[in-house]
Amino acid sequence: MYSEKVIDHFNNPRNVGDLADANGVGQVGNAKCGDIMKISLRVEGDVIQDIKFKTFGCGAAVATSSMVTEMVKGKTVQEALAVTNKAVAEALGGLPGEKLHCSNLAADAVHAALNDYAEKKGN
Ligand code: FES
């Protein structure tokens, strides 16, 4: 049912937790199931230097959270904003149809954190 990558990221999630010195925090909820994903990140010189996630959700949501942190770490703000939920699901080798909605949180949470960063910065 799940790809090896999904199972790997679920069993060994990368970048779990809260970033103490974050300058951007975003949280989104999945209206379909009520699950929540929180992203905290630190941008320096327009590059995402560090990022962590906390997800109160299903295995697919944990895997997509983990994957998106890996995809945007070290990227510029513009590059990270261009990452879509679909791209995250594809990077995981796809998700079963009934779990596709679970990937709707990952990129959205990163974008929310980047918006928070931009607001704090005064952009
Ligand atoms: Fe809620 Fe997957 S069931 S995110």
Tab-separated table of C-alpha atoms and ligand atoms in Angstrom:
chain	number	residue	atom	x	y	z
A	1	MET	CA	0.000	0.000	0.000
A	2	TYR	CA	2.779	2.443	0.939
A	3	SER	CA	6.047	3.024	-0.910
A	4	GLU	CA	9.335	2.165	0.797
A	5	LYS	CA	10.101	5.877	1.073
A	6	VAL	CA	6.858	6.570	2.917
A	7	ILE	CA	7.554	3.747	5.345
A	8	ASP	CA	11.160	4.918	5.821
A	9	HIS	CA	10.119	8.516	6.591
A	10	PHE	CA	7.374	7.279	8.911
A	11	ASN	CA	9.713	4.973	10.811
A	12	ASN	CA	12.661	7.394	10.827
A	13	PRO	CA	11.195	10.869	10.538
A	14	ARG	CA	13.772	13.585	9.846
A	15	ASN	CA	13.865	16.970	11.580
A	16	VAL	CA	11.298	16.266	14.300
A	17	GLY	CA	10.634	18.829	17.011
A	18	ASP	CA	10.447	22.546	17.627
A	19	LEU	CA	13.204	24.883	16.517
A	20	ALA	CA	14.138	26.997	19.547
A	21	ASP	CA	15.558	29.871	17.483
A	22	ALA	CA	12.969	29.809	14.690
A	23	ASN	CA	12.119	33.069	12.935
A	24	GLY	CA	9.136	31.596	11.099
A	25	VAL	CA	6.404	29.293	12.434
A	26	GLY	CA	3.398	27.939	10.580
A	27	GLN	CA	0.595	25.578	11.507
A	28	VAL	CA	-2.058	24.110	9.271
A	29	GLY	CA	-4.886	21.693	9.876
A	30	ASN	CA	-6.470	19.152	7.598
A	31	ALA	CA	-10.191	19.896	7.469
A	32	LYS	CA	-10.896	16.350	6.336
A	33	CYS	CA	-9.491	14.545	9.372
A	34	GLY	CA	-8.564	17.219	11.920
A	35	ASP	CA	-4.849	16.415	11.871
A	36	ILE	CA	-2.388	19.246	12.506
A	37	MET	CA	1.105	19.991	11.215
A	38	LYS	CA	3.437	22.603	12.631
A	39	ILE	CA	6.640	23.790	10.983
A	40	SER	CA	9.286	25.977	12.596
A	41	LEU	CA	12.210	27.231	10.541
A	42	ARG	CA	15.098	29.642	10.603
A	43	VAL	CA	15.903	31.745	7.558
A	44	GLU	CA	19.261	33.487	7.309
A	45	GLY	CA	20.365	35.405	4.257
A	46	ASP	CA	17.277	34.218	2.358
A	47	VAL	CA	18.179	30.548	2.883
A	48	ILE	CA	16.354	28.060	5.127
A	49	GLN	CA	19.169	27.106	7.461
A	50	ASP	CA	17.178	24.807	9.717
A	51	ILE	CA	13.667	23.407	9.921
A	52	LYS	CA	11.701	21.122	12.224
A	53	PHE	CA	8.197	19.712	12.273
A	54	LYS	CA	5.642	18.400	14.701
A	55	THR	CA	2.713	16.528	13.285
A	56	PHE	CA	-0.300	15.260	15.147
A	57	GLY	CA	-1.566	13.050	12.417
A	58	CYS	CA	-1.474	9.805	10.516
A	59	GLY	CA	1.587	8.010	9.191
A	60	ALA	CA	1.269	9.545	5.750
A	61	ALA	CA	1.141	13.021	7.287
A	62	VAL	CA	4.280	12.284	9.329
A	63	ALA	CA	6.068	10.998	6.213
A	64	THR	CA	5.104	14.024	4.107
A	65	SER	CA	6.165	16.380	6.906
A	66	SER	CA	9.512	14.649	7.168
A	67	MET	CA	10.005	14.697	3.397
A	68	VAL	CA	9.151	18.370	2.973
A	69	THR	CA	11.671	19.386	5.632
A	70	GLU	CA	14.358	17.545	3.688
A	71	MET	CA	13.222	19.079	0.402
A	72	VAL	CA	13.402	22.705	1.552
A	73	LYS	CA	16.335	22.661	3.980
A	74	GLY	CA	19.148	24.665	2.406
A	75	LYS	CA	16.825	26.140	-0.225
A	76	THR	CA	16.064	29.825	-0.733
A	77	VAL	CA	12.698	31.181	0.343
A	78	GLN	CA	11.587	31.440	-3.311
A	79	GLU	CA	12.635	27.859	-4.045
A	80	ALA	CA	10.781	26.596	-0.970
A	81	LEU	CA	7.644	28.516	-1.910
A	82	ALA	CA	7.704	26.743	-5.278
A	83	VAL	CA	7.542	23.280	-3.642
A	84	THR	CA	4.003	21.940	-3.939
A	85	ASN	CA	2.099	19.355	-1.932
A	86	LYS	CA	2.007	17.260	-5.102
A	87	ALA	CA	5.805	17.403	-5.408
A	88	VAL	CA	6.140	16.157	-1.829
A	89	ALA	CA	3.827	13.208	-2.500
A	90	GLU	CA	5.756	12.419	-5.687
A	91	ALA	CA	9.096	12.583	-3.867
A	92	LEU	CA	7.733	9.884	-1.559
A	93	GLY	CA	6.926	7.675	-4.524
A	94	GLY	CA	3.251	8.547	-4.349
A	95	LEU	CA	0.531	7.923	-1.780
A	96	PRO	CA	-2.522	5.694	-1.960
A	97	GLY	CA	-5.503	7.610	-3.363
A	98	GLU	CA	-7.391	7.648	-0.083
A	99	LYS	CA	-4.343	9.106	1.684
A	100	LEU	CA	-3.577	11.813	-0.884
A	101	HIS	CA	-5.359	14.414	1.236
A	102	CYS	CA	-2.727	13.757	3.921
A	103	SER	CA	-0.111	15.352	1.673
A	104	ASN	CA	-2.118	18.573	1.571
A	105	LEU	CA	-0.476	19.732	4.780
A	106	ALA	CA	3.232	19.495	4.108
A	107	ALA	CA	4.028	22.268	1.657
A	108	ASP	CA	1.175	24.383	3.041
A	109	ALA	CA	2.746	24.316	6.510
A	110	VAL	CA	6.139	25.345	5.098
A	111	HIS	CA	4.516	28.158	3.133
A	112	ALA	CA	2.664	29.310	6.283
A	113	ALA	CA	5.957	29.405	8.197
A	114	LEU	CA	7.605	31.380	5.385
A	115	ASN	CA	4.705	33.837	5.378
A	116	ASP	CA	5.164	34.246	9.127
A	117	TYR	CA	8.867	34.890	8.544
A	118	ALA	CA	8.081	37.513	5.870
A	119	GLU	CA	5.563	39.236	8.165
A	120	LYS	CA	8.015	39.347	11.068
A	121	LYS	CA	10.646	40.724	8.736
A	122	GLY	CA	8.189	43.376	7.628
A	123	ASN	CA	7.805	42.381	3.980
B	1	FES	FE1	-5.241	13.093	8.612
B	1	FES	FE2	-3.744	11.649	7.057
B	1	FES	S1	-5.581	11.020	8.018
B	1	FES	S2	-3.476	13.725	7.558
